[in-house]
PDB file of C-alpha atoms in Angstrom:
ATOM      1  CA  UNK A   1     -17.817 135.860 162.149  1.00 34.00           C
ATOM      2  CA  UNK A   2     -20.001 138.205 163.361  1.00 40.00           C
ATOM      3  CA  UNK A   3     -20.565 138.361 167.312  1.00 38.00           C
ATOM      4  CA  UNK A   4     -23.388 139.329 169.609  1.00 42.00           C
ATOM      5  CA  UNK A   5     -22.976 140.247 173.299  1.00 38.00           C
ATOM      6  CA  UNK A   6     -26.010 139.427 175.167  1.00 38.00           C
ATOM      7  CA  UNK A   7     -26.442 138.759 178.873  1.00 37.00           C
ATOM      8  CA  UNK A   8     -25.451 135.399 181.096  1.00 36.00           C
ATOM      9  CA  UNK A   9     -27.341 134.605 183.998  1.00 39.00           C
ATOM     10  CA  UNK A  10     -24.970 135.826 186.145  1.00 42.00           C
ATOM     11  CA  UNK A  11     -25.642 139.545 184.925  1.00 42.00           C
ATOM     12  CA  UNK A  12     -22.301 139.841 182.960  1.00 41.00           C
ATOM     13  CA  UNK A  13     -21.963 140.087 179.553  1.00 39.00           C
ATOM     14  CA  UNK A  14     -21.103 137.551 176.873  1.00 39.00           C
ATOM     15  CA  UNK A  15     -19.870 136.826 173.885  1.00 40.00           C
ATOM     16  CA  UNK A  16     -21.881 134.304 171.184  1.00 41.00           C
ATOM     17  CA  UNK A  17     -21.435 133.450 168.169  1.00 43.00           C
ATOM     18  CA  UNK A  18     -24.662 132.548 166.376  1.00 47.00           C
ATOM     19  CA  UNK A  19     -24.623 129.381 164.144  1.00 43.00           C
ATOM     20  CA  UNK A  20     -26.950 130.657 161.371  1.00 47.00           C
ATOM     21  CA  UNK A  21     -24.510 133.396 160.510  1.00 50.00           C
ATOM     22  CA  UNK A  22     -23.114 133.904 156.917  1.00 48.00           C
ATOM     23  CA  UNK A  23     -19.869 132.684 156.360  1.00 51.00           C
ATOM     24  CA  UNK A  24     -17.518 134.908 153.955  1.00 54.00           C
ATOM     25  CA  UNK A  25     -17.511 133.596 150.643  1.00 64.00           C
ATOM     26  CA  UNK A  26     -16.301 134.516 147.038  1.00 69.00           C
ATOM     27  CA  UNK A  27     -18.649 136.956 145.091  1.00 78.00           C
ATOM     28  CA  UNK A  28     -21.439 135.294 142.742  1.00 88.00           C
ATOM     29  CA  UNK A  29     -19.923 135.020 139.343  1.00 91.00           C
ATOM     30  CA  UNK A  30     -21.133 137.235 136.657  1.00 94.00           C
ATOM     31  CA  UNK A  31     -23.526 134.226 134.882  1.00 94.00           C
ATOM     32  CA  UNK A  32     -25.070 133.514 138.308  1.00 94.00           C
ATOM     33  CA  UNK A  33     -25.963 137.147 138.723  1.00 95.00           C
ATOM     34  CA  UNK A  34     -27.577 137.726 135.684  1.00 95.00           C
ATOM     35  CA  UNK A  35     -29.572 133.696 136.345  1.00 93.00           C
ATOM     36  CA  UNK A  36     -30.441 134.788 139.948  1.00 94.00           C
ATOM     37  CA  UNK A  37     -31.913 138.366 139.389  1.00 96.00           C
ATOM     38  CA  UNK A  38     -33.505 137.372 135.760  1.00 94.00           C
ATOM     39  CA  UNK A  39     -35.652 134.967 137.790  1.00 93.00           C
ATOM     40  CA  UNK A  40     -37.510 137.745 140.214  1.00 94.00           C
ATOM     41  CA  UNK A  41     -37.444 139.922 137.587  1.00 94.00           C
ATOM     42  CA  UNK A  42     -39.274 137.565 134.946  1.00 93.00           C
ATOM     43  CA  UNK A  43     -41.600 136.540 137.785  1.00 92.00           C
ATOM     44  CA  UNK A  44     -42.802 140.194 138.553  1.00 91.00           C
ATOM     45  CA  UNK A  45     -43.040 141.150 134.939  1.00 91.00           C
ATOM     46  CA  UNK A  46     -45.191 137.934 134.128  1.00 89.00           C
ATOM     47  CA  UNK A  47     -46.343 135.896 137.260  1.00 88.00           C
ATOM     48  CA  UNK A  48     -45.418 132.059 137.664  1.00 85.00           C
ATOM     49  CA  UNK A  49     -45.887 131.173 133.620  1.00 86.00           C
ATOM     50  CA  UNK A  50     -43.121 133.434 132.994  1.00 85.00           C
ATOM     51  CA  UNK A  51     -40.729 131.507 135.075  1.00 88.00           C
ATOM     52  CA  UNK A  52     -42.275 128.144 134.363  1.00 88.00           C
ATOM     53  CA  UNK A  53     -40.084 125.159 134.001  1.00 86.00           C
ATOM     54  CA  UNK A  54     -36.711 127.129 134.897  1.00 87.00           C
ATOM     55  CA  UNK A  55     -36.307 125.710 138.173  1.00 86.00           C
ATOM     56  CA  UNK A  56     -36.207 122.076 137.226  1.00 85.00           C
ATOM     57  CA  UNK A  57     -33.986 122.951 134.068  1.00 88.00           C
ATOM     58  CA  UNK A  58     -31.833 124.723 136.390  1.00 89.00           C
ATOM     59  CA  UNK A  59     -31.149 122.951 139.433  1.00 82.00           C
ATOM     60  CA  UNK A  60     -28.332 125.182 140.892  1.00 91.00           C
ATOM     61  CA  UNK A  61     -31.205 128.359 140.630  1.00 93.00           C
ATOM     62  CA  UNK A  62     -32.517 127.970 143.921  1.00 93.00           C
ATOM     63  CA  UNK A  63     -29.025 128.150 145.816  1.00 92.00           C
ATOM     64  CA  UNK A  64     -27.923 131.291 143.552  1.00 94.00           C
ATOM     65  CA  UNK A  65     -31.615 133.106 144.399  1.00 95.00           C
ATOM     66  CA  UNK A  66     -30.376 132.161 148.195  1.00 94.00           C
ATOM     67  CA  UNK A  67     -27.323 133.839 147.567  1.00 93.00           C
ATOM     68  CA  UNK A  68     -29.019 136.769 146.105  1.00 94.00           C
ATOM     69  CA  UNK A  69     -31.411 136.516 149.198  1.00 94.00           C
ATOM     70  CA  UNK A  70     -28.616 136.380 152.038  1.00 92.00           C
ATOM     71  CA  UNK A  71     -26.752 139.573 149.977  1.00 90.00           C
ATOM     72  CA  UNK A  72     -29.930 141.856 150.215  1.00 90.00           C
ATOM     73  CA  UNK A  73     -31.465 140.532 153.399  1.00 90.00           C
ATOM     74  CA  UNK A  74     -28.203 140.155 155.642  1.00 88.00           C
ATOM     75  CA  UNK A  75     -27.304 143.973 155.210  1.00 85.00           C
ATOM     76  CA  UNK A  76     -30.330 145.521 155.292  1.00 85.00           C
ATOM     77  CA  UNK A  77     -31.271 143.573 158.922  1.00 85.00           C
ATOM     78  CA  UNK A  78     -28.339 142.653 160.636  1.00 81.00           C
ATOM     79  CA  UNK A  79     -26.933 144.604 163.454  1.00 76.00           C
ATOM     80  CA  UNK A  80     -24.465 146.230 163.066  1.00 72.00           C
ATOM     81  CA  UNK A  81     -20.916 147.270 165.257  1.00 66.00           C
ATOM     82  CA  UNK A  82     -21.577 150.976 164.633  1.00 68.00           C
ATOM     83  CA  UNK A  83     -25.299 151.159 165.488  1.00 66.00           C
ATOM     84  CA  UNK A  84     -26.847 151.600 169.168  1.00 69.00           C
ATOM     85  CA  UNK A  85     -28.923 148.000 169.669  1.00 76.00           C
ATOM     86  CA  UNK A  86     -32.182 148.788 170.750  1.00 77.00           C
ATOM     87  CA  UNK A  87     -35.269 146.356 170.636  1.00 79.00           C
ATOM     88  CA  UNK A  88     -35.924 147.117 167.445  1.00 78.00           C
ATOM     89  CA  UNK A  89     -32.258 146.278 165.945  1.00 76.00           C
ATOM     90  CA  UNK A  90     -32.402 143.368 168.092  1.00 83.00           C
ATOM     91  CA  UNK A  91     -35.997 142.334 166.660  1.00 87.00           C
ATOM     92  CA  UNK A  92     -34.817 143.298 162.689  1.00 84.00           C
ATOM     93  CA  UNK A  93     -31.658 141.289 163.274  1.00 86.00           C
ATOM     94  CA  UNK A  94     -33.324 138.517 164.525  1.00 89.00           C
ATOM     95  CA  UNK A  95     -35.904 138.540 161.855  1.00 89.00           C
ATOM     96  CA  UNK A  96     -33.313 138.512 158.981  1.00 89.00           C
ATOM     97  CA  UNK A  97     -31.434 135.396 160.542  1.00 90.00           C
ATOM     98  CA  UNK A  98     -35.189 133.199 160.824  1.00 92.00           C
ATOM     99  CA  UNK A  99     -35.506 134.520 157.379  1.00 92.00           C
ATOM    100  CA  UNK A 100     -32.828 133.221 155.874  1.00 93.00           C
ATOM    101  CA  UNK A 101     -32.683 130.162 157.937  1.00 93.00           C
ATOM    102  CA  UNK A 102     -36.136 128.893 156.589  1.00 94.00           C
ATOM    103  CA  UNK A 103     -34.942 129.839 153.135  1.00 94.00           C
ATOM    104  CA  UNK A 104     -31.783 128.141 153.269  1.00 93.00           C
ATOM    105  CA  UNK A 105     -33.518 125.131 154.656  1.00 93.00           C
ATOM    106  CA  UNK A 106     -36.442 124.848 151.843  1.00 92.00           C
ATOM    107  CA  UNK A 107     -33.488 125.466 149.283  1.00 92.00           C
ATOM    108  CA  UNK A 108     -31.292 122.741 150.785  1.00 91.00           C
ATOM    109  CA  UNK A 109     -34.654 119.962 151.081  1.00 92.00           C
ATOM    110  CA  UNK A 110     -36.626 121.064 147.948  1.00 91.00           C
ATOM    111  CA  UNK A 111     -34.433 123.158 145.677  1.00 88.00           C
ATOM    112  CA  UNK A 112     -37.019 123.032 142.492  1.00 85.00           C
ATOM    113  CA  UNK A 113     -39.838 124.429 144.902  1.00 89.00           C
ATOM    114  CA  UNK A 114     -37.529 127.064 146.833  1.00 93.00           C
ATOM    115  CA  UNK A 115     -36.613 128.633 143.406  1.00 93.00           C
ATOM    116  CA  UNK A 116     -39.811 130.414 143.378  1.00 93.00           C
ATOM    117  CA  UNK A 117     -40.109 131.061 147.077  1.00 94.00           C
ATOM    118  CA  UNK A 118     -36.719 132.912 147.176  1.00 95.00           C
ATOM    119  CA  UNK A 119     -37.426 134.764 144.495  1.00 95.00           C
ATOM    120  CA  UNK A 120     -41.077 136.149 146.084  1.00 94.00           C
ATOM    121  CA  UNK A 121     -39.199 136.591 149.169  1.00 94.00           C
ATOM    122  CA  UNK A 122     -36.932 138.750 147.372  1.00 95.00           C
ATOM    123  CA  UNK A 123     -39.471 140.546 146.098  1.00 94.00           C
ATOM    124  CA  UNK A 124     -41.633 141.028 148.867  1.00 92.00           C
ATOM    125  CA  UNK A 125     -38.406 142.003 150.677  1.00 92.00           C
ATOM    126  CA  UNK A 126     -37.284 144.297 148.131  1.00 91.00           C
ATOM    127  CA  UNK A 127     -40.719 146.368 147.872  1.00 89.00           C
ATOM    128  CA  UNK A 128     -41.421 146.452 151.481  1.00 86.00           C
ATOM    129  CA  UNK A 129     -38.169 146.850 153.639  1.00 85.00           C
ATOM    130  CA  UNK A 130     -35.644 148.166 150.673  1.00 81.00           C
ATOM    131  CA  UNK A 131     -37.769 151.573 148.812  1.00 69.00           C
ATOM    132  CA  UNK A 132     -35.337 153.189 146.507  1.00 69.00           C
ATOM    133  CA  UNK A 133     -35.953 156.880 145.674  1.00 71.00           C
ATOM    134  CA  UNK A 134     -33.770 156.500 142.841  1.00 76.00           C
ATOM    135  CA  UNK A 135     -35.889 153.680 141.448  1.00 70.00           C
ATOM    136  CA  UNK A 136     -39.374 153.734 142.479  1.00 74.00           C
ATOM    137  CA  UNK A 137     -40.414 150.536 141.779  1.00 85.00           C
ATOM    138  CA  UNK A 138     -39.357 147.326 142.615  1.00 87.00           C
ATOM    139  CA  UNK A 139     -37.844 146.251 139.179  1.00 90.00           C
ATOM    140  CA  UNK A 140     -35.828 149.160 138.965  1.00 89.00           C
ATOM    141  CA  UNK A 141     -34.449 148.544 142.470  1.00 90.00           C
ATOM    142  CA  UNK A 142     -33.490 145.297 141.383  1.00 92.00           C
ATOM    143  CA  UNK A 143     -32.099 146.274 138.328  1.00 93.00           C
ATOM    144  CA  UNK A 144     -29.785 148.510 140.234  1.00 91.00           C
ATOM    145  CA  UNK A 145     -29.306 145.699 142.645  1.00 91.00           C
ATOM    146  CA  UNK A 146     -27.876 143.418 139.597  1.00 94.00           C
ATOM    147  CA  UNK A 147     -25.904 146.096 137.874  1.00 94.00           C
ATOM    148  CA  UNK A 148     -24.027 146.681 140.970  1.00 92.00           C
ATOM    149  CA  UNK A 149     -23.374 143.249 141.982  1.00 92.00           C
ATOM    150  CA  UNK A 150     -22.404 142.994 138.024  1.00 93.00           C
ATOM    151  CA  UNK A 151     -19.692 145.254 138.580  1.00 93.00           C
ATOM    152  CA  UNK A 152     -18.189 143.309 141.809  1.00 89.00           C
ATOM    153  CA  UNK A 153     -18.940 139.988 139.960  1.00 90.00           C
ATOM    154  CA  UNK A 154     -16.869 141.138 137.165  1.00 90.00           C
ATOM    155  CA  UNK A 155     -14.107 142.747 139.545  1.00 89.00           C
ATOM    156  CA  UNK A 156     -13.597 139.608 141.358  1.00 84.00           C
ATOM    157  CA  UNK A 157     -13.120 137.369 137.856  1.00 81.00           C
ATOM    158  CA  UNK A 158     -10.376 139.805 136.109  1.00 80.00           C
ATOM    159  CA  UNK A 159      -8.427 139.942 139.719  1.00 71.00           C
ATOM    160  CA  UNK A 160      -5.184 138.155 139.360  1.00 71.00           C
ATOM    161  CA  UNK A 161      -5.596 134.544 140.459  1.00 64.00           C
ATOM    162  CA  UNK A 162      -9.134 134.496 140.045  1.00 61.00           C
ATOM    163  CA  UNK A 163     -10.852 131.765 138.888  1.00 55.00           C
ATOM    164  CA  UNK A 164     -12.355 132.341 135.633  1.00 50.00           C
TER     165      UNK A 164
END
């Protein structure tokens, strides 16, 4: 788990470890990939009616669009070892974890209603805080997004052991 130092009241440093953190886990699989990005996708291209009805057909969608969420948010805001903190790091790190907080708790007490949330934050997310010179626009950047996680997603089923 990931660590923060931070100051005590007595003036010495700390360590805590914050309880909204990401705990490891095992890669999406390559079904859940394809579900969780088709959904943003579908919903730029054509606006809620594309996307209509997929959420309550597809009860798990909501927890793979968090997924998704938590493995573009988390590295694009969280502070890093490597990286001087500064206000700003602090500020960006601390705005990824409320983020994905509040989307973890809508997909937990509503999951048919998050769906679509998750996937706008995605968006949003994706257009505003993630611009790809490579791939100007946001589908493209999310196409990219999917074909790499793809590749991992199919790396981690043909492993030995894996689950398949």
């Amino acid at each position: 788990m990931r660590k923060r130092r931070r100051e005590s009241h007595g003036g010495h440093r700390e360590e805590s470890v914050m309880p909204y953190l990401i705990p490891s886990r095992t890669p999406l699989a390559p079904e859940q990939v394809e579900r969780g990005f088709d959904y943003p996708l579908a919903l730029q291209a054509g606006g809620g009616a594309a996307v209509a009805g997929r959420a309550e057909a597809d009860p798990e969608l909501a927890f793979v669009l968090l997924r998704l969420a938590e493995d573009i948010i988390w590295p694009a805001t969280a502070m890093d070892g490597e990286t001087a903190s500064s206000a700003d790091s602090f500020a960006l790190d601390e705005a990824g974890c409320v983020l994905l907080t509040a989307l973890r708790d809508w997909a937990r007490d509503s999951p048919t209603t998050a769906a679509p949330g998750i996937a706008r934050s995605i968006l949003r997310f994706t257009a505003n805080v993630l611009p790809d010179a490579d791939h100007p626009d946001t589908a493209g950047t999310l196409e990219a997004m999917r074909n790499e996680r793809l590749v991992l997603a199919h790396a981690v089923c043909s492993a030995p052991g894996a689950h398949q």
